[in-house]
Tab-separated table of C-alpha atoms and ligand atoms in Angstrom:
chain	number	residue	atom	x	y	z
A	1	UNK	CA	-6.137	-9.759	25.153
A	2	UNK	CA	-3.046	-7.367	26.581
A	3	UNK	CA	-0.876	-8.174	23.965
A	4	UNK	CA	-0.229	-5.497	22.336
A	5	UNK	CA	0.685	-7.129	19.080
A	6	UNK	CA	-3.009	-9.431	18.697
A	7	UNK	CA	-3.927	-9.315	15.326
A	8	UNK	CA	-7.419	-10.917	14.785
A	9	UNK	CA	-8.416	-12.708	12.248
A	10	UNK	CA	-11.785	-14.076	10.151
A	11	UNK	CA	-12.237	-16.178	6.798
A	12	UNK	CA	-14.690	-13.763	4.515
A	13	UNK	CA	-15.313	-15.922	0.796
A	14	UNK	CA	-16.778	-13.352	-0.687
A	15	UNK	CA	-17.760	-8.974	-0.554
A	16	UNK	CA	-21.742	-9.929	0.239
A	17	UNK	CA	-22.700	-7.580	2.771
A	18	UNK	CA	-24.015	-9.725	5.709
A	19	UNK	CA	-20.538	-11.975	4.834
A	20	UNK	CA	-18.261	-8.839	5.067
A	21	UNK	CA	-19.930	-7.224	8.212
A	22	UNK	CA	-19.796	-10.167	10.186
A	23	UNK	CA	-15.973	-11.421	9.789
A	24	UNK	CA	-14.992	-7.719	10.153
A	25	UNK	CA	-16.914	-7.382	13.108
A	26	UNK	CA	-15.540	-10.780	14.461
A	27	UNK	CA	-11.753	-9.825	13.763
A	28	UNK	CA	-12.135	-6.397	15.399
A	29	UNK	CA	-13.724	-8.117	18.545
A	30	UNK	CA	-10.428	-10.335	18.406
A	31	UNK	CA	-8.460	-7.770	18.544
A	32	UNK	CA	-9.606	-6.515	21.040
A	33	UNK	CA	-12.569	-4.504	20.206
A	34	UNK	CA	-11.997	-0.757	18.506
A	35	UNK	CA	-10.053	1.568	21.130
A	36	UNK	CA	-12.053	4.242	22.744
A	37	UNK	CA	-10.831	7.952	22.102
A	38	UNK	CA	-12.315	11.161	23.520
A	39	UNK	CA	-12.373	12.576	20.016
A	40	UNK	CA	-15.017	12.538	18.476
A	41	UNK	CA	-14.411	12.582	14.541
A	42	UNK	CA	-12.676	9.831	12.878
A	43	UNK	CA	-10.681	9.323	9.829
A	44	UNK	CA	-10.771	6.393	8.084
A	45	UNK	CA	-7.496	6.527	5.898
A	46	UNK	CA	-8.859	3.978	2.855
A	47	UNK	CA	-6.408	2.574	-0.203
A	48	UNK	CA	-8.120	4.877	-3.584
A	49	UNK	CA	-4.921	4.588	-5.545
A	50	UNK	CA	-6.882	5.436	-8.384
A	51	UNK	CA	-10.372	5.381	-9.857
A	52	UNK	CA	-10.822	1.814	-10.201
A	53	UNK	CA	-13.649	-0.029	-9.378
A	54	UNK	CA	-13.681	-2.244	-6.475
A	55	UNK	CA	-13.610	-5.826	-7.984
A	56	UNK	CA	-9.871	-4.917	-9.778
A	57	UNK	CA	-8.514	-5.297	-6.248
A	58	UNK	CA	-6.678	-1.791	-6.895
A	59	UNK	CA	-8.540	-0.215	-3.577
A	60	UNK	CA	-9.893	-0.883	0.034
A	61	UNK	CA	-13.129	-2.713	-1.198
A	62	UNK	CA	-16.037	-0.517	0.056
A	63	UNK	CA	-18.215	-3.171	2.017
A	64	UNK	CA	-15.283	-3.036	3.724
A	65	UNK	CA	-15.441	0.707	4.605
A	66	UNK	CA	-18.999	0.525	5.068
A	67	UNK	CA	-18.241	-2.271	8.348
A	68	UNK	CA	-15.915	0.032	9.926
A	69	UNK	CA	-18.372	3.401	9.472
A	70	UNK	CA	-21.180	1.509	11.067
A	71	UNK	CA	-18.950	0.810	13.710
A	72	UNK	CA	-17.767	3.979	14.458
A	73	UNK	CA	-21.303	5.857	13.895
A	74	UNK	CA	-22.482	2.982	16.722
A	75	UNK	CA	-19.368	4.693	18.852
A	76	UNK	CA	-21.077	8.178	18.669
A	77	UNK	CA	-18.131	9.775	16.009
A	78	UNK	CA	-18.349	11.790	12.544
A	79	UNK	CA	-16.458	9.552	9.885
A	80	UNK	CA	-14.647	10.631	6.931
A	81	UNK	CA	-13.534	8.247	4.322
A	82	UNK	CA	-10.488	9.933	2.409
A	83	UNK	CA	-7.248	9.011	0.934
A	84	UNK	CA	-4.660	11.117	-1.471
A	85	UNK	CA	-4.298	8.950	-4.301
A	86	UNK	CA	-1.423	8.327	-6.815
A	87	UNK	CA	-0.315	11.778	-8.342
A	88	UNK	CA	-2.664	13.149	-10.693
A	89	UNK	CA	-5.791	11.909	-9.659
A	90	UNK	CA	-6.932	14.798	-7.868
A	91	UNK	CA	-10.961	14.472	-8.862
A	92	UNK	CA	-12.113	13.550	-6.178
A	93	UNK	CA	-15.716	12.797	-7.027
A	94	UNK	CA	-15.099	10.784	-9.928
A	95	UNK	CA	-12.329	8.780	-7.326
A	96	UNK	CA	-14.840	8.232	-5.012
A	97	UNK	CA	-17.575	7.811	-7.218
A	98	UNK	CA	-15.301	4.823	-8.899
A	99	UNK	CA	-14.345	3.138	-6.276
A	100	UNK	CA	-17.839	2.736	-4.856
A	101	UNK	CA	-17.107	4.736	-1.769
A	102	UNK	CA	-19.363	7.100	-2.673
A	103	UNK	CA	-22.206	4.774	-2.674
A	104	UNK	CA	-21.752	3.340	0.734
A	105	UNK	CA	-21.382	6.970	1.961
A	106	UNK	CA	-24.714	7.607	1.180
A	107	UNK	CA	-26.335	4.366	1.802
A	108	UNK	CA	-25.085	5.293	5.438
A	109	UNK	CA	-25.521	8.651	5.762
A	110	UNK	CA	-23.648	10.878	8.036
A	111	UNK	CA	-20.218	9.759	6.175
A	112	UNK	CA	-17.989	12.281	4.201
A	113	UNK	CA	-15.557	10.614	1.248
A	114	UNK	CA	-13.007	12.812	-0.009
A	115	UNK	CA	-9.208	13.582	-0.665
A	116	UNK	CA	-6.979	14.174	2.650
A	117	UNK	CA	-5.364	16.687	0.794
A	118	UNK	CA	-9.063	19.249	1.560
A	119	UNK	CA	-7.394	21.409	3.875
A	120	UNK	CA	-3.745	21.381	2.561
A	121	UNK	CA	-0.578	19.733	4.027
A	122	UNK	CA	2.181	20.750	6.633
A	123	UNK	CA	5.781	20.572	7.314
A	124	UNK	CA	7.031	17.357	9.796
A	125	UNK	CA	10.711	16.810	10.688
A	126	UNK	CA	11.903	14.401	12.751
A	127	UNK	CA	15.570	13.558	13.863
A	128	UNK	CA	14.427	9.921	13.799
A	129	UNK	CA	14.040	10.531	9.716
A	130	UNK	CA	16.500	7.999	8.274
A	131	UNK	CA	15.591	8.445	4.461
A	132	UNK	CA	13.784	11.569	3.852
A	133	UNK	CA	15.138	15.129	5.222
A	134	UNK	CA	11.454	16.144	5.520
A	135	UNK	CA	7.542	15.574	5.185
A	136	UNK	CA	4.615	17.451	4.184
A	137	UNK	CA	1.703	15.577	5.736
A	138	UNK	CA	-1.974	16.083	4.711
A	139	UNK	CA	-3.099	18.179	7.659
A	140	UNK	CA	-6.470	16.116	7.807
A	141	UNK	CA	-4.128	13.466	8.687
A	142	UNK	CA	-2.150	15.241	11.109
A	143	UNK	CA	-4.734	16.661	12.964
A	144	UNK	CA	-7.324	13.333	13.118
A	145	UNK	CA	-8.255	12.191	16.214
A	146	UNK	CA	-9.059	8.852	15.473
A	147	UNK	CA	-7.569	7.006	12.589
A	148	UNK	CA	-8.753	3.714	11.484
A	149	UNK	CA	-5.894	2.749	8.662
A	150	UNK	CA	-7.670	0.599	6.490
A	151	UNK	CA	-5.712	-1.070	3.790
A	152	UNK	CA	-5.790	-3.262	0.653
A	153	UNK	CA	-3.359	-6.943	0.405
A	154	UNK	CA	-1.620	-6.286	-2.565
A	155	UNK	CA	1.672	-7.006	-4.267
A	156	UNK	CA	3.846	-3.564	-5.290
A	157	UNK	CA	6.756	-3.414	-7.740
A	158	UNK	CA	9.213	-1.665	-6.079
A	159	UNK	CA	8.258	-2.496	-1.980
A	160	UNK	CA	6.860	-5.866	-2.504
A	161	UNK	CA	4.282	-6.125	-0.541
A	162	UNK	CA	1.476	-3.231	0.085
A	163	UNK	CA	-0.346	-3.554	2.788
A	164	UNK	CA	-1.512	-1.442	6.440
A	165	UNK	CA	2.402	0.083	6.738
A	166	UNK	CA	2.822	0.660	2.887
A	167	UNK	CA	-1.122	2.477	3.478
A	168	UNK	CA	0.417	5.497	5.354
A	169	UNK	CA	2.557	6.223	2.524
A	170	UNK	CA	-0.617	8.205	1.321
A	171	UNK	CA	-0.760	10.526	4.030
A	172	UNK	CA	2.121	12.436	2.328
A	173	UNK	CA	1.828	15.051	-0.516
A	174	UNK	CA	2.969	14.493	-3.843
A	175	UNK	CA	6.372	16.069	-4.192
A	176	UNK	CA	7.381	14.226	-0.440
A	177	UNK	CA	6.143	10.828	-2.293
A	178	UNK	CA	7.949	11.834	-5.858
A	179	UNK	CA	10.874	12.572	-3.226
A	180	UNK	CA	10.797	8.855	-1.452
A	181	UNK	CA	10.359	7.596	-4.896
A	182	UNK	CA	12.896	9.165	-6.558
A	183	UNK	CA	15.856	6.907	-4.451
A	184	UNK	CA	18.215	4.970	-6.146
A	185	UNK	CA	18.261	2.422	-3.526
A	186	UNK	CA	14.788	0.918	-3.149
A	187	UNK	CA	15.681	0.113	0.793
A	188	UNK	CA	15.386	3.911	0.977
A	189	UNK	CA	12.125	4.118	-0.087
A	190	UNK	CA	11.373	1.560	2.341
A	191	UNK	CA	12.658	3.673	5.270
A	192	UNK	CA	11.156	7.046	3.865
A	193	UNK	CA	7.532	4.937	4.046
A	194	UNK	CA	8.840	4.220	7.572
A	195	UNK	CA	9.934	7.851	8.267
A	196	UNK	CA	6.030	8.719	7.063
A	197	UNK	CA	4.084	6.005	9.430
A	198	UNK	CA	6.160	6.909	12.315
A	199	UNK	CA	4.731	10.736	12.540
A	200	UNK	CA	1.327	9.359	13.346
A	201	UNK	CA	0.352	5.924	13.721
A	202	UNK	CA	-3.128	5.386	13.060
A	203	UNK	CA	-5.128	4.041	16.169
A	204	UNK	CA	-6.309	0.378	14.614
A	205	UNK	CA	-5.697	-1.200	11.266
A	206	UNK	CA	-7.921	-2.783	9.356
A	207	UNK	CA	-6.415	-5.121	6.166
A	208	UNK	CA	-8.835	-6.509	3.523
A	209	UNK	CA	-7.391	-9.397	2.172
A	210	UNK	CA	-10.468	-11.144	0.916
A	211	UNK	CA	-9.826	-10.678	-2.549
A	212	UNK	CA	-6.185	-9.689	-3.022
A	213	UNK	CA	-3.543	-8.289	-5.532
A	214	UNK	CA	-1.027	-10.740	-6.853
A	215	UNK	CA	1.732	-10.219	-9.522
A	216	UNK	CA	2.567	-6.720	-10.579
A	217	UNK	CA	0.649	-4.601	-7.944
A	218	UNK	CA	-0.199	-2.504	-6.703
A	219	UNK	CA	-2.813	-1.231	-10.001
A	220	UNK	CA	-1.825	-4.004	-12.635
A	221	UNK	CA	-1.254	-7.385	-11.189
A	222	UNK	CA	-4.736	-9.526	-11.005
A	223	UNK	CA	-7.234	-9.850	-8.135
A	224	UNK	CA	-5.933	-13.133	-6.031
A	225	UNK	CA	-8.986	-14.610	-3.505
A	226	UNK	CA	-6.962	-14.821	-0.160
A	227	UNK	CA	-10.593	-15.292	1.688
A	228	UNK	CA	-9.341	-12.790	4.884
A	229	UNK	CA	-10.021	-9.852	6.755
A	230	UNK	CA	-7.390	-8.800	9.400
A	231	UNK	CA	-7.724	-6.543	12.282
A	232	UNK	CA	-5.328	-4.988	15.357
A	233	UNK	CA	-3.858	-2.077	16.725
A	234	UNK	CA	-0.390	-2.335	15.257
A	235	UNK	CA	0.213	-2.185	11.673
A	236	UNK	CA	3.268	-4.170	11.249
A	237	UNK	CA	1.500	-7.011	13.235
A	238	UNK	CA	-1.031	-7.291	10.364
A	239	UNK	CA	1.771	-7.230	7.731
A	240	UNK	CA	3.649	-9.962	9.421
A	241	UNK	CA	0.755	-11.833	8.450
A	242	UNK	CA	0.292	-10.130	5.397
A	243	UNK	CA	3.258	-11.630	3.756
A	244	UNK	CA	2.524	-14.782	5.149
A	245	UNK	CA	-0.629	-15.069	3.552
A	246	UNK	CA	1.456	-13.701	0.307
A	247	UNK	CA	3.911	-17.505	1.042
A	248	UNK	CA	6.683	-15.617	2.137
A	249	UNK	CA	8.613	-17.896	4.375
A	250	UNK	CA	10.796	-15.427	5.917
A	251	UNK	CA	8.819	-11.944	5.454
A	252	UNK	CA	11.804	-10.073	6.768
A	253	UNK	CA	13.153	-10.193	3.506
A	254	UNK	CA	10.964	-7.895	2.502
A	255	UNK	CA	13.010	-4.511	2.986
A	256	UNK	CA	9.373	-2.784	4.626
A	257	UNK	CA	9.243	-5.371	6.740
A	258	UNK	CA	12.476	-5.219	7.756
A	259	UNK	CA	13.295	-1.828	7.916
A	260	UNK	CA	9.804	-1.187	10.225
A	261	UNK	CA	11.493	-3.733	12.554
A	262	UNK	CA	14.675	-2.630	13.229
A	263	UNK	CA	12.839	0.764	13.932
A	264	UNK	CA	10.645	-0.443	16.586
A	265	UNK	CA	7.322	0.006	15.310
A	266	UNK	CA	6.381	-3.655	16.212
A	267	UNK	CA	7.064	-6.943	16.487
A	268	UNK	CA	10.493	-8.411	15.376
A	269	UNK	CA	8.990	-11.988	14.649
A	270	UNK	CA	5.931	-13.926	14.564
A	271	UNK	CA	6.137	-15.025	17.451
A	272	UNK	CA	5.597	-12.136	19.256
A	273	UNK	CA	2.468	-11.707	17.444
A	274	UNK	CA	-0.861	-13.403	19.249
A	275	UNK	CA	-2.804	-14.442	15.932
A	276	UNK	CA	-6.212	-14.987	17.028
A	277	UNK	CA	-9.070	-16.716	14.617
A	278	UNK	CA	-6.637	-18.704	13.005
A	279	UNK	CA	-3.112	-20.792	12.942
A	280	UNK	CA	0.050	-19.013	11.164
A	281	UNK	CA	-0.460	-22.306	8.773
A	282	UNK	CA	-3.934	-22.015	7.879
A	283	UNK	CA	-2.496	-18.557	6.248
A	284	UNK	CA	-0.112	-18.901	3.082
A	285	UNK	CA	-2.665	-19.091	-0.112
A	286	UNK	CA	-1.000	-21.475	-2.110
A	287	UNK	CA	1.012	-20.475	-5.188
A	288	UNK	CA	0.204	-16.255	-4.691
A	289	UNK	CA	1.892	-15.342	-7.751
A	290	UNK	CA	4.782	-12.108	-5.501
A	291	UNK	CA	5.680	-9.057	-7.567
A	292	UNK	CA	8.109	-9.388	-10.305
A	293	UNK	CA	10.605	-7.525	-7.616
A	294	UNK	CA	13.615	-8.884	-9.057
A	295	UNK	CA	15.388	-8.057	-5.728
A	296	UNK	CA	13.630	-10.726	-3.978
A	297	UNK	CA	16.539	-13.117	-5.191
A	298	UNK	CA	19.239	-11.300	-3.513
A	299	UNK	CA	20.415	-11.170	0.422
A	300	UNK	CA	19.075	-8.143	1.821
A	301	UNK	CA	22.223	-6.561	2.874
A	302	UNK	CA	23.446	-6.435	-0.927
A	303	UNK	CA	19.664	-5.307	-2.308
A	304	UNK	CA	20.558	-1.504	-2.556
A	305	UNK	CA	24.066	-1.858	-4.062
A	306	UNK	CA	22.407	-3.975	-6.682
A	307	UNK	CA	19.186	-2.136	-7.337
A	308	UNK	CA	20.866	-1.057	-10.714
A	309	UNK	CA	22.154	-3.889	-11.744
A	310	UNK	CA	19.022	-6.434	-11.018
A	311	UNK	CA	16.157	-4.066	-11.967
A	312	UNK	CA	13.019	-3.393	-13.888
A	313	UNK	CA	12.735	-1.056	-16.212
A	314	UNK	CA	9.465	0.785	-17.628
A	315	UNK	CA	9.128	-0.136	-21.405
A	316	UNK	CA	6.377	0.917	-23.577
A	317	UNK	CA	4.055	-0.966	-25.804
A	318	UNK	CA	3.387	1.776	-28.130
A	319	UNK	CA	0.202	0.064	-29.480
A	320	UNK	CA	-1.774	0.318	-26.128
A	321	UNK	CA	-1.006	3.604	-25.383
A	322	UNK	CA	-3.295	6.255	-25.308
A	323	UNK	CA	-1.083	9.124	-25.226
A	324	UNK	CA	-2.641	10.475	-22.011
A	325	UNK	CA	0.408	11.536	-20.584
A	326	UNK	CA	-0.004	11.014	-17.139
A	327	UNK	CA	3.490	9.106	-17.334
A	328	UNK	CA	5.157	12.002	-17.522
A	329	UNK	CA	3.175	14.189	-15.065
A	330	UNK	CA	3.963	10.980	-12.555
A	331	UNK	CA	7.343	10.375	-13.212
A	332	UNK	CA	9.426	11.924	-9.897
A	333	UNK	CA	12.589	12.737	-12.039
A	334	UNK	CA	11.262	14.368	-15.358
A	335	UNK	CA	12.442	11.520	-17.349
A	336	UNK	CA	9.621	11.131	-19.420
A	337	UNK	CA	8.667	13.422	-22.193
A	338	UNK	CA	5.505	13.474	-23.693
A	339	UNK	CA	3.306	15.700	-26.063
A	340	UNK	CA	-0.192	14.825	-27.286
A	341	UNK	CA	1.424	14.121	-30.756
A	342	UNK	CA	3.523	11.584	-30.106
A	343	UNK	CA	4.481	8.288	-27.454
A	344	UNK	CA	6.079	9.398	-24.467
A	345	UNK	CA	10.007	9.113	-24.440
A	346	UNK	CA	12.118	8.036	-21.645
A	347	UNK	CA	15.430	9.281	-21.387
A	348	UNK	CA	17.318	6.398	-19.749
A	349	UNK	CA	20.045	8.283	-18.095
A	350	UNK	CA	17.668	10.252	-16.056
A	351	UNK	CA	14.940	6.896	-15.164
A	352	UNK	CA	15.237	6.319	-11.155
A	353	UNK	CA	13.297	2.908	-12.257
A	354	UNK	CA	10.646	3.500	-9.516
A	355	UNK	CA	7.931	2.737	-11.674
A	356	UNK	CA	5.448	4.698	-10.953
A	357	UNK	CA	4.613	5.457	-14.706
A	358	UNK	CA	4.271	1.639	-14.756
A	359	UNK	CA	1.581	1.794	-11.637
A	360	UNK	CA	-0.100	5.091	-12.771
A	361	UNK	CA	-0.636	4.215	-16.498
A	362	UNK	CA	-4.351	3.592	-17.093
A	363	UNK	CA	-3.746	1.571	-19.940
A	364	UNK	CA	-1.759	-1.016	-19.289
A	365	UNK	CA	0.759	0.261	-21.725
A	366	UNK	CA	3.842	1.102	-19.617
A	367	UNK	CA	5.153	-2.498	-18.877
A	368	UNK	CA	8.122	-3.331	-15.837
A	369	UNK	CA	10.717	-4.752	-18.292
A	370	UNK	CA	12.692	-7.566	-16.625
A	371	UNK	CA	16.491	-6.804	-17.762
A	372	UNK	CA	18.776	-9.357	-18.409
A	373	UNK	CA	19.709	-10.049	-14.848
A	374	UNK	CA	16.481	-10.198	-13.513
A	375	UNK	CA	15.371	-12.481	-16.195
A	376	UNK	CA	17.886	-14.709	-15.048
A	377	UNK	CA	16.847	-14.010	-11.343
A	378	UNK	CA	13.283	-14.835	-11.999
A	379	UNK	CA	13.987	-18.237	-14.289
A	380	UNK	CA	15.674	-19.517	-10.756
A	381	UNK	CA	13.018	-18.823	-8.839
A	382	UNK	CA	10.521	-20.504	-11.241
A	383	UNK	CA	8.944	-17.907	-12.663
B	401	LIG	S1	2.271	5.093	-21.523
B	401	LIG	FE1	0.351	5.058	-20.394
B	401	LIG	S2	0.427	6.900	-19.108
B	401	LIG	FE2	2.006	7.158	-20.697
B	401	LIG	S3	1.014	8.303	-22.329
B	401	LIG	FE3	0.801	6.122	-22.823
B	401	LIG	S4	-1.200	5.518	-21.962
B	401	LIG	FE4	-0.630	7.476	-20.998
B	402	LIG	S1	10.563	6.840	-16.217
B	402	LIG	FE1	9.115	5.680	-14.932
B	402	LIG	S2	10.434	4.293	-13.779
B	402	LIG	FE2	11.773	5.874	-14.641
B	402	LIG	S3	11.928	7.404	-13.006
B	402	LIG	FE3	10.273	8.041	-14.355
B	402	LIG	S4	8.399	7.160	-13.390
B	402	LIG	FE4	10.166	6.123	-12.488
């Protein structure tokens, strides 16, 4: 077990409590068992993208969470369960309350569920920064002694795939996220969530893939049973297998993937990666519907030139819209404008097409429009 890329591995059907807590306890120990720090407090960094209740797939399911306390109480440490969530949810009792993690914090006892954001964020630079000039980290984040990353398996609309890597992007405040977002070239976003999980890698990753995302993730594509829970110290380890479990046959075409490899965060192929609990076969779940990532057609090399040309677009469907406005508070570039009296109005010229009015909107009424290209693109692939 001194591979430092073993990613363990254990089927889990279904979110019933004895089920969960033994196939997370099974892939930890075949992973090597949870690393021992001298800190004392740990942070378990969970996916709350937004207050949505654990069977929508939207967030790190809390039996989950509640495997991983237990654990670390058993270890002797404080845990905290936080995340920062997409943009302008910023209650965090109704968040947590939502999501169920407040539940399982008091079931246990002893556990604190919050926002990362508590005590404010700081300032990182880094000459290794390829996409972003900058960061401001959460400085519960920063200053953690122990993080356990725990992510969600779900697809994403602009990166593809969201799992434990994708999970850091969190860690950053809102105007460094609206920043990474706000790229032309979606292989810059990829490297700005690269830029943000190399300032600190969590300790040990922990992806629940028992009931998945599939289609237009990572809050409006539908919940996908993938039957796993995945466990190991290094992050892109557990997204090599991610996207195999997702049927990608060659997941470095998945700009993440590949732009965490060429910067040496972890293995460069699978078979570097000591998969143990399972065969790499026994993973793809047969027909998992990908993100409508139009992109996914292309050769990677020509994917940011294109992004323009082969692209989704947010489109409204005025009769499902609430006129909430949170589209506009989300949007990175001010290209939505929106007062309570009317539908919100995107000025074209201005749209970065990162959709996160798409993700944010609670009502399902900001759709990712397929232009004509992508239509195209997608009709080849089958779709
Ligand atoms: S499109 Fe969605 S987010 Fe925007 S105002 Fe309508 S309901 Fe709210
Ligand atoms: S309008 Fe939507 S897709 Fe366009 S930049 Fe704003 S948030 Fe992104």
């Amino acid at each position: 077990m001194d591979n430092k890329y073993t990613v363990g591995i254990a089927r889990c059907e279904s979110y019933e409590r004895g089920e969960v807590s033994a196939a997370a306890e099974l892939a930890v120990a075949r992973a090597g068992g949870l690393p021992e720090t001298p800190s004392e407090a740990a942070l378990i960094k969970t996916n709350m993208l937004s207050p949505a209740p654990p069977d929508c797939a939207v967030t790190t399911h809390p039996e989950v969470l509640r495997s991983l306390s237990l654990a670390l109480i058993n270890m002797g440490k404080s845990v905290k369960i936080a995340d920062n969530p997409g943009y302008i949810f910023t209650n965090a009792e109704k968040l947590c309350e939502v999501t169920g993690v407040t539940a399982i914090a008091r079931s246990i006892g002893g556990v604190e569920a919050g926002l990362l954001s508590a005590r404010g964020a700081r300032t990182v630079r880094k000459d290794s920064f390829v996409s972003l000039k900058e960061a401001r980290i959460w400085s519960d984040y920063l200053d953690a002694g122990y993080v356990i990353n725990a992510a969600k398996l779900k697809t994403h609309v602009e990166t593809e795939i969201s799992s434990c890597v994708k999970n850091i992007f969190g860690t950053a405040d809102t105007d460094t996220r609206k920043r990474a977002h706000s790229s032309t070239s979606e292989t810059l976003l990829a490297e700005a969530i690269v830029d943000l999980f190399t300032i600190r890698p969590p300790e040990f990753n922990v992806l629940d893939a028992i009931i998945s995302m599939e289609g237009d993730g990572p809050s409006h594509g539908k919940p996908r049973h993938t039957g796993w829970i995945l466990a190991g110290r290094n992050a892109l380890s557990i997204d090599w297998a991610a996207a195999t479990i997702m049927c990608y046959d060659d997941p470095l075409k998945i700009p993440l993937i590949k732009a965490a490899v060429k910067r040496n965060i972890g293995p460069r192929d699978i078979s570097e990666i000591d998969l143990v609990g399972a065969d790499w076969s026994d993973l793809p779940s047969r027909g998992f519907k990908k993100s409508s990532s139009a992109m996914r057609i292309l050769p990677t090399f020509i994917r940011g030139f294109a992004h323009r040309f082969v692209s989704l677009t947010p489109r409204l469907i005025e009769k499902q819209c609430v006129k909430c406005g949170i589209c506009a508070r989300v949007c990175p570039v001010d290209a939505i404008k929106c007062d309570p009296a009317s539908y919100p109005k995107i000025d074209a010229s201005l749209c970065v097409k990162c959709l996160c009015c798409h993700e944010m909107c609670p009502a399902g009424a900001m759709t990712a429009h397929k232009n004509f290209i992508a239509s195209i693109a997608s009709r080849m692939r089958g779709e």
